[in-house]
């Protein structure tokens, strides 16, 4: 075997918020840690997060309570979020946010000098009884940028070893399925290297690029999910995709929910504030799934705006120039650039747009990846050496629908938790899985396949076809026959992508090769999504079916588990046993 | 429309050259990045960086018809008026002054090195409170226009002083970051930070040319930040 090997105690794949919070924890402990990122870390998608990080730090309301945040999150998840994980996130959250502030994150401030918090969707006081809460900690509308740069700066300070612009292509496992590290390519030189480590942490983010219209960065191609599935690791609740109510029509760029938090609202072509009909109490600040569906109903019922009636308007001008420029400066900029609309004067055309992958690699609260020991109905067991944090993971705190501002909290809480756990495990002694030459060959097979390709279809055309298939059959509203057709189309695409051609086989900064490898990952995510969506015969959270319009707690108050080996959908129990509070029992979900 | 792009692959090309492409935008005033993506569909060997495609990640800084900017938020009509009517070509080159790795991709090591030199992280040795450190809205406002930098390098690579001394002059981006921490009421390393800047090159090679201000895609003003640091150095000296 001719491949160069470098050895670490732990490697983190992905340089977004979750990956850099994990690497920071381990760098501080002095273990030999590498962070591998396909882009320079501050180019990761966390940078695009706008509105804030939701957490009960009791700044806006001195009586705020993390348990209220927990209640909102459980309800928001449509009751398939794991209550032990949500409890952990909401209770550890304040400490985690204060740490970020101590690191230098430039939060906006209140007159008292505390962190500024704004209202976001699905937030309440007193377990839904006390009205709208303001719980989302913000740095203007650039919170993700501020958070990501702060974490990068702290990693610099603490001497994390960065491998920027290195692309992790495959997870290496031994015969038992234990993780031994990853095969990664240096994008600049084309060199392929085996990064061997006792702990491999996937923090590779989401995969919104499986859809044609998404708020996600071009780099969000589900690399971690693809690597996991190819290595036989299952994924959980992967049918659950969040469509953000306010993507700029046509461009897909995100407009933060913070706009509605600050008092903006949606109107149809008649100028009607239609959310009052769909969610009489929370109105425009209902759960994202609820708002996105309401917008689509308005559009489908012929009350959309514009020449084709295919979007609605987000009205902000009544907030005044001063509020818009101090609280939402980035939105003003984006709207002018991508919608040619100045929010101070005119509304922004918006449409529900693919935004977030609630599903992912199942993990426990330490970030340890799980598989089912006895097939579909088996007990979950840990996969030695493999961890997942952030959007690629399904811990699960978001269940069937994520609340706004909970993704940044998820990143830092579980990035930190995985770091703490690995630190401790390394101290006690972790095993290093030793792959043999067959294991290495398996991990290299995909790279060789593309390098030997000739004469097939192009990566760009196949990617487009995959994206439009997903957009048409697995969007906001879903229907059995369309999904069955979608599953078939994806299967057909699998065979064609297996024969596709990489035209450019050069070594130095070959972005065509990276895009080809990313296409394989998009396909893996799309296939799992399609099969899981078709298989979940109910409507819950973001998964909304015409043919099964109701929530079915008898059969589906559970996680779905997609097994890549059999391509079958199984079930896994949701955790209803928080440690310090009573269980939140499933109720009818209204806003 | 016509696009002319700087091409160089170190494995096959002895020297760089400009390559012409014909792209059909359907008459739409696309962003420069959209055009690059269309070129990539024709010719997958064309190399460039991109990520967020909305002007916040800083990946796609490049020289667009003679001016540095972000491809993803520069519309054709602003990049090269007349390009849609076929009156002229869109001309794309890598950021000037940094070594080219391939095509539009430059080696940003020197740029990042200068950033790291200013110790771009908060320094405060007092024990942290159980909650956040307090900061008044007025103090917080002092870092507006500073913390928003996306490290795209459009400014530093448009600066003649940086072209001459990329190893000794920190450049506008790094100096903006330096002032971001000097201006932060929570940071306690002011004296040490200023001490490191007090030499003929690190800061004082800025000649106030202001190319940095004219190209910054985020509308930031590094020259003003440099001016504030000069004042602080002067006060420290007397």
mmCIF file with all atom_site columns, C-alpha atoms in Angstrom, chain A residues 163-296:
data_model
loop_
_atom_site.group_PDB
_atom_site.id
_atom_site.type_symbol
_atom_site.label_atom_id
_atom_site.label_alt_id
_atom_site.label_comp_id
_atom_site.label_asym_id
_atom_site.label_entity_id
_atom_site.label_seq_id
_atom_site.pdbx_PDB_ins_code
_atom_site.Cartn_x
_atom_site.Cartn_y
_atom_site.Cartn_z
_atom_site.occupancy
_atom_site.B_iso_or_equiv
_atom_site.pdbx_formal_charge
_atom_site.auth_seq_id
_atom_site.auth_comp_id
_atom_site.auth_asym_id
_atom_site.auth_atom_id
_atom_site.pdbx_PDB_model_num
ATOM 1   C CA . UNK A 1 163 ? -5.696  20.940 7.084  1.00 0.00 ? 163 UNK A CA 1
ATOM 2   C CA . UNK A 1 164 ? -7.568  23.567 5.090  1.00 0.00 ? 164 UNK A CA 1
ATOM 3   C CA . UNK A 1 165 ? -8.661  22.709 1.571  1.00 0.00 ? 165 UNK A CA 1
ATOM 4   C CA . UNK A 1 166 ? -8.280  19.009 2.214  1.00 0.00 ? 166 UNK A CA 1
ATOM 5   C CA . UNK A 1 167 ? -11.219 16.924 1.080  1.00 0.00 ? 167 UNK A CA 1
ATOM 6   C CA . UNK A 1 168 ? -12.210 13.875 3.142  1.00 0.00 ? 168 UNK A CA 1
ATOM 7   C CA . UNK A 1 169 ? -13.240 11.307 0.561  1.00 0.00 ? 169 UNK A CA 1
ATOM 8   C CA . UNK A 1 170 ? -13.883 8.135  2.526  1.00 0.00 ? 170 UNK A CA 1
ATOM 9   C CA . UNK A 1 171 ? -14.237 6.793  6.025  1.00 0.00 ? 171 UNK A CA 1
ATOM 10  C CA . UNK A 1 172 ? -11.816 3.947  6.716  1.00 0.00 ? 172 UNK A CA 1
ATOM 11  C CA . UNK A 1 173 ? -13.199 1.132  8.843  1.00 0.00 ? 173 UNK A CA 1
ATOM 12  C CA . UNK A 1 174 ? -11.797 -2.222 9.873  1.00 0.00 ? 174 UNK A CA 1
ATOM 13  C CA . UNK A 1 175 ? -13.548 -5.566 9.350  1.00 0.00 ? 175 UNK A CA 1
ATOM 14  C CA . UNK A 1 176 ? -15.654 -5.008 12.499 1.00 0.00 ? 176 UNK A CA 1
ATOM 15  C CA . UNK A 1 177 ? -16.873 -1.643 11.216 1.00 0.00 ? 177 UNK A CA 1
ATOM 16  C CA . UNK A 1 178 ? -14.833 0.348  13.748 1.00 0.00 ? 178 UNK A CA 1
ATOM 17  C CA . UNK A 1 179 ? -13.648 3.732  12.462 1.00 0.00 ? 179 UNK A CA 1
ATOM 18  C CA . UNK A 1 180 ? -9.902  4.067  11.819 1.00 0.00 ? 180 UNK A CA 1
ATOM 19  C CA . UNK A 1 181 ? -9.777  7.513  10.195 1.00 0.00 ? 181 UNK A CA 1
ATOM 20  C CA . UNK A 1 182 ? -10.363 8.964  6.733  1.00 0.00 ? 182 UNK A CA 1
ATOM 21  C CA . UNK A 1 183 ? -8.815  9.073  3.300  1.00 0.00 ? 183 UNK A CA 1
ATOM 22  C CA . UNK A 1 184 ? -8.378  12.722 2.349  1.00 0.00 ? 184 UNK A CA 1
ATOM 23  C CA . UNK A 1 185 ? -7.122  14.560 -0.708 1.00 0.00 ? 185 UNK A CA 1
ATOM 24  C CA . UNK A 1 186 ? -4.991  17.682 -0.545 1.00 0.00 ? 186 UNK A CA 1
ATOM 25  C CA . UNK A 1 187 ? -6.910  19.824 -3.022 1.00 0.00 ? 187 UNK A CA 1
ATOM 26  C CA . UNK A 1 188 ? -3.889  21.987 -3.839 1.00 0.00 ? 188 UNK A CA 1
ATOM 27  C CA . UNK A 1 189 ? -1.591  19.120 -4.837 1.00 0.00 ? 189 UNK A CA 1
ATOM 28  C CA . UNK A 1 190 ? -3.938  16.184 -5.378 1.00 0.00 ? 190 UNK A CA 1
ATOM 29  C CA . UNK A 1 191 ? -2.036  14.035 -2.883 1.00 0.00 ? 191 UNK A CA 1
ATOM 30  C CA . UNK A 1 192 ? -4.084  11.324 -1.156 1.00 0.00 ? 192 UNK A CA 1
ATOM 31  C CA . UNK A 1 193 ? -3.321  10.673 2.509  1.00 0.00 ? 193 UNK A CA 1
ATOM 32  C CA . UNK A 1 194 ? -4.669  8.336  5.195  1.00 0.00 ? 194 UNK A CA 1
ATOM 33  C CA . UNK A 1 195 ? -5.463  10.288 8.358  1.00 0.00 ? 195 UNK A CA 1
ATOM 34  C CA . UNK A 1 196 ? -5.379  7.654  11.052 1.00 0.00 ? 196 UNK A CA 1
ATOM 35  C CA . UNK A 1 197 ? -6.966  8.419  14.409 1.00 0.00 ? 197 UNK A CA 1
ATOM 36  C CA . UNK A 1 198 ? -8.518  6.836  17.454 1.00 0.00 ? 198 UNK A CA 1
ATOM 37  C CA . UNK A 1 199 ? -11.467 9.207  17.186 1.00 0.00 ? 199 UNK A CA 1
ATOM 38  C CA . UNK A 1 200 ? -12.967 10.426 13.911 1.00 0.00 ? 200 UNK A CA 1
ATOM 39  C CA . UNK A 1 201 ? -15.472 13.246 14.303 1.00 0.00 ? 201 UNK A CA 1
ATOM 40  C CA . UNK A 1 202 ? -17.773 14.039 11.389 1.00 0.00 ? 202 UNK A CA 1
ATOM 41  C CA . UNK A 1 203 ? -18.850 17.681 11.401 1.00 0.00 ? 203 UNK A CA 1
ATOM 42  C CA . UNK A 1 204 ? -19.509 17.922 7.701  1.00 0.00 ? 204 UNK A CA 1
ATOM 43  C CA . UNK A 1 205 ? -22.783 19.840 7.837  1.00 0.00 ? 205 UNK A CA 1
ATOM 44  C CA . UNK A 1 206 ? -25.857 19.483 5.716  1.00 0.00 ? 206 UNK A CA 1
ATOM 45  C CA . UNK A 1 207 ? -26.733 18.553 2.169  1.00 0.00 ? 207 UNK A CA 1
ATOM 46  C CA . UNK A 1 208 ? -29.227 21.149 0.960  1.00 0.00 ? 208 UNK A CA 1
ATOM 47  C CA . UNK A 1 209 ? -27.687 20.876 -2.487 1.00 0.00 ? 209 UNK A CA 1
ATOM 48  C CA . UNK A 1 210 ? -29.751 17.748 -3.141 1.00 0.00 ? 210 UNK A CA 1
ATOM 49  C CA . UNK A 1 211 ? -32.493 20.268 -4.019 1.00 0.00 ? 211 UNK A CA 1
ATOM 50  C CA . UNK A 1 212 ? -32.417 22.762 -6.912 1.00 0.00 ? 212 UNK A CA 1
ATOM 51  C CA . UNK A 1 213 ? -33.551 25.591 -4.696 1.00 0.00 ? 213 UNK A CA 1
ATOM 52  C CA . UNK A 1 214 ? -31.818 25.913 -1.341 1.00 0.00 ? 214 UNK A CA 1
ATOM 53  C CA . UNK A 1 215 ? -30.469 28.483 1.065  1.00 0.00 ? 215 UNK A CA 1
ATOM 54  C CA . UNK A 1 216 ? -27.413 26.257 1.504  1.00 0.00 ? 216 UNK A CA 1
ATOM 55  C CA . UNK A 1 217 ? -23.888 27.031 0.329  1.00 0.00 ? 217 UNK A CA 1
ATOM 56  C CA . UNK A 1 218 ? -22.586 25.259 -2.769 1.00 0.00 ? 218 UNK A CA 1
ATOM 57  C CA . UNK A 1 219 ? -20.368 23.171 -0.503 1.00 0.00 ? 219 UNK A CA 1
ATOM 58  C CA . UNK A 1 220 ? -23.312 21.583 1.391  1.00 0.00 ? 220 UNK A CA 1
ATOM 59  C CA . UNK A 1 221 ? -23.167 18.242 -0.362 1.00 0.00 ? 221 UNK A CA 1
ATOM 60  C CA . UNK A 1 222 ? -23.639 15.795 2.506  1.00 0.00 ? 222 UNK A CA 1
ATOM 61  C CA . UNK A 1 223 ? -20.091 14.444 2.457  1.00 0.00 ? 223 UNK A CA 1
ATOM 62  C CA . UNK A 1 224 ? -20.354 12.975 5.955  1.00 0.00 ? 224 UNK A CA 1
ATOM 63  C CA . UNK A 1 225 ? -23.675 11.272 5.234  1.00 0.00 ? 225 UNK A CA 1
ATOM 64  C CA . UNK A 1 226 ? -22.270 9.857  2.000  1.00 0.00 ? 226 UNK A CA 1
ATOM 65  C CA . UNK A 1 227 ? -19.167 8.492  3.735  1.00 0.00 ? 227 UNK A CA 1
ATOM 66  C CA . UNK A 1 228 ? -21.260 7.036  6.555  1.00 0.00 ? 228 UNK A CA 1
ATOM 67  C CA . UNK A 1 229 ? -23.769 5.306  4.295  1.00 0.00 ? 229 UNK A CA 1
ATOM 68  C CA . UNK A 1 230 ? -21.040 3.798  2.118  1.00 0.00 ? 230 UNK A CA 1
ATOM 69  C CA . UNK A 1 231 ? -19.435 2.428  5.274  1.00 0.00 ? 231 UNK A CA 1
ATOM 70  C CA . UNK A 1 232 ? -22.719 0.817  6.316  1.00 0.00 ? 232 UNK A CA 1
ATOM 71  C CA . UNK A 1 233 ? -23.619 3.359  9.000  1.00 0.00 ? 233 UNK A CA 1
ATOM 72  C CA . UNK A 1 234 ? -27.392 4.041  9.104  1.00 0.00 ? 234 UNK A CA 1
ATOM 73  C CA . UNK A 1 235 ? -29.081 7.438  9.017  1.00 0.00 ? 235 UNK A CA 1
ATOM 74  C CA . UNK A 1 236 ? -32.063 8.561  11.047 1.00 0.00 ? 236 UNK A CA 1
ATOM 75  C CA . UNK A 1 237 ? -35.121 10.718 10.174 1.00 0.00 ? 237 UNK A CA 1
ATOM 76  C CA . UNK A 1 238 ? -33.476 11.657 6.880  1.00 0.00 ? 238 UNK A CA 1
ATOM 77  C CA . UNK A 1 239 ? -36.896 12.353 5.325  1.00 0.00 ? 239 UNK A CA 1
ATOM 78  C CA . UNK A 1 240 ? -37.148 15.423 7.552  1.00 0.00 ? 240 UNK A CA 1
ATOM 79  C CA . UNK A 1 241 ? -36.008 18.454 5.537  1.00 0.00 ? 241 UNK A CA 1
ATOM 80  C CA . UNK A 1 242 ? -36.793 21.952 6.689  1.00 0.00 ? 242 UNK A CA 1
ATOM 81  C CA . UNK A 1 243 ? -38.044 24.431 4.124  1.00 0.00 ? 243 UNK A CA 1
ATOM 82  C CA . UNK A 1 244 ? -37.301 27.884 5.447  1.00 0.00 ? 244 UNK A CA 1
ATOM 83  C CA . UNK A 1 245 ? -40.270 30.175 4.898  1.00 0.00 ? 245 UNK A CA 1
ATOM 84  C CA . UNK A 1 246 ? -38.217 33.082 3.671  1.00 0.00 ? 246 UNK A CA 1
ATOM 85  C CA . UNK A 1 247 ? -35.737 32.339 0.925  1.00 0.00 ? 247 UNK A CA 1
ATOM 86  C CA . UNK A 1 248 ? -35.492 35.171 -1.608 1.00 0.00 ? 248 UNK A CA 1
ATOM 87  C CA . UNK A 1 249 ? -37.639 34.125 -4.583 1.00 0.00 ? 249 UNK A CA 1
ATOM 88  C CA . UNK A 1 250 ? -35.474 33.095 -7.517 1.00 0.00 ? 250 UNK A CA 1
ATOM 89  C CA . UNK A 1 251 ? -32.126 33.415 -5.741 1.00 0.00 ? 251 UNK A CA 1
ATOM 90  C CA . UNK A 1 252 ? -32.722 31.082 -2.791 1.00 0.00 ? 252 UNK A CA 1
ATOM 91  C CA . UNK A 1 253 ? -30.666 33.215 -0.411 1.00 0.00 ? 253 UNK A CA 1
ATOM 92  C CA . UNK A 1 254 ? -31.852 33.223 3.179  1.00 0.00 ? 254 UNK A CA 1
ATOM 93  C CA . UNK A 1 255 ? -33.743 36.032 4.886  1.00 0.00 ? 255 UNK A CA 1
ATOM 94  C CA . UNK A 1 256 ? -33.620 35.487 8.630  1.00 0.00 ? 256 UNK A CA 1
ATOM 95  C CA . UNK A 1 257 ? -36.640 34.620 10.740 1.00 0.00 ? 257 UNK A CA 1
ATOM 96  C CA . UNK A 1 258 ? -35.322 37.489 12.866 1.00 0.00 ? 258 UNK A CA 1
ATOM 97  C CA . UNK A 1 259 ? -37.107 39.789 10.381 1.00 0.00 ? 259 UNK A CA 1
ATOM 98  C CA . UNK A 1 260 ? -40.400 38.443 11.647 1.00 0.00 ? 260 UNK A CA 1
ATOM 99  C CA . UNK A 1 261 ? -38.980 38.408 15.181 1.00 0.00 ? 261 UNK A CA 1
ATOM 100 C CA . UNK A 1 262 ? -38.367 42.142 14.896 1.00 0.00 ? 262 UNK A CA 1
ATOM 101 C CA . UNK A 1 263 ? -41.970 42.681 13.754 1.00 0.00 ? 263 UNK A CA 1
ATOM 102 C CA . UNK A 1 264 ? -42.002 41.955 10.023 1.00 0.00 ? 264 UNK A CA 1
ATOM 103 C CA . UNK A 1 265 ? -44.837 39.879 8.564  1.00 0.00 ? 265 UNK A CA 1
ATOM 104 C CA . UNK A 1 266 ? -45.912 38.020 5.438  1.00 0.00 ? 266 UNK A CA 1
ATOM 105 C CA . UNK A 1 267 ? -48.600 39.268 3.062  1.00 0.00 ? 267 UNK A CA 1
ATOM 106 C CA . UNK A 1 268 ? -50.332 37.741 0.032  1.00 0.00 ? 268 UNK A CA 1
ATOM 107 C CA . UNK A 1 269 ? -51.280 39.507 -3.205 1.00 0.00 ? 269 UNK A CA 1
ATOM 108 C CA . UNK A 1 270 ? -54.286 41.102 -1.523 1.00 0.00 ? 270 UNK A CA 1
ATOM 109 C CA . UNK A 1 271 ? -52.013 42.611 1.102  1.00 0.00 ? 271 UNK A CA 1
ATOM 110 C CA . UNK A 1 272 ? -53.556 40.304 3.708  1.00 0.00 ? 272 UNK A CA 1
ATOM 111 C CA . UNK A 1 273 ? -51.498 39.206 6.724  1.00 0.00 ? 273 UNK A CA 1
ATOM 112 C CA . UNK A 1 274 ? -52.502 35.626 6.037  1.00 0.00 ? 274 UNK A CA 1
ATOM 113 C CA . UNK A 1 275 ? -50.670 33.929 8.952  1.00 0.00 ? 275 UNK A CA 1
ATOM 114 C CA . UNK A 1 276 ? -53.416 35.272 11.221 1.00 0.00 ? 276 UNK A CA 1
ATOM 115 C CA . UNK A 1 277 ? -55.690 32.680 9.634  1.00 0.00 ? 277 UNK A CA 1
ATOM 116 C CA . UNK A 1 278 ? -53.301 29.737 9.936  1.00 0.00 ? 278 UNK A CA 1
ATOM 117 C CA . UNK A 1 279 ? -51.794 30.427 13.375 1.00 0.00 ? 279 UNK A CA 1
ATOM 118 C CA . UNK A 1 280 ? -54.042 32.849 15.285 1.00 0.00 ? 280 UNK A CA 1
ATOM 119 C CA . UNK A 1 281 ? -51.748 33.106 18.307 1.00 0.00 ? 281 UNK A CA 1
ATOM 120 C CA . UNK A 1 282 ? -48.166 32.969 17.084 1.00 0.00 ? 282 UNK A CA 1
ATOM 121 C CA . UNK A 1 283 ? -49.034 34.269 13.597 1.00 0.00 ? 283 UNK A CA 1
ATOM 122 C CA . UNK A 1 284 ? -45.800 34.819 11.638 1.00 0.00 ? 284 UNK A CA 1
ATOM 123 C CA . UNK A 1 285 ? -43.786 33.299 14.472 1.00 0.00 ? 285 UNK A CA 1
ATOM 124 C CA . UNK A 1 286 ? -45.338 29.838 14.313 1.00 0.00 ? 286 UNK A CA 1
ATOM 125 C CA . UNK A 1 287 ? -43.042 26.854 13.652 1.00 0.00 ? 287 UNK A CA 1
ATOM 126 C CA . UNK A 1 288 ? -41.192 27.011 10.340 1.00 0.00 ? 288 UNK A CA 1
ATOM 127 C CA . UNK A 1 289 ? -42.989 23.971 8.940  1.00 0.00 ? 289 UNK A CA 1
ATOM 128 C CA . UNK A 1 290 ? -46.348 25.612 9.703  1.00 0.00 ? 290 UNK A CA 1
ATOM 129 C CA . UNK A 1 291 ? -45.401 28.937 8.122  1.00 0.00 ? 291 UNK A CA 1
ATOM 130 C CA . UNK A 1 292 ? -43.867 27.293 5.036  1.00 0.00 ? 292 UNK A CA 1
ATOM 131 C CA . UNK A 1 293 ? -46.996 25.196 4.451  1.00 0.00 ? 293 UNK A CA 1
ATOM 132 C CA . UNK A 1 294 ? -49.265 28.211 4.923  1.00 0.00 ? 294 UNK A CA 1
ATOM 133 C CA . UNK A 1 295 ? -47.272 30.169 2.338  1.00 0.00 ? 295 UNK A CA 1
ATOM 134 C CA . UNK A 1 296 ? -47.495 27.295 -0.146 1.00 0.00 ? 296 UNK A CA 1
#
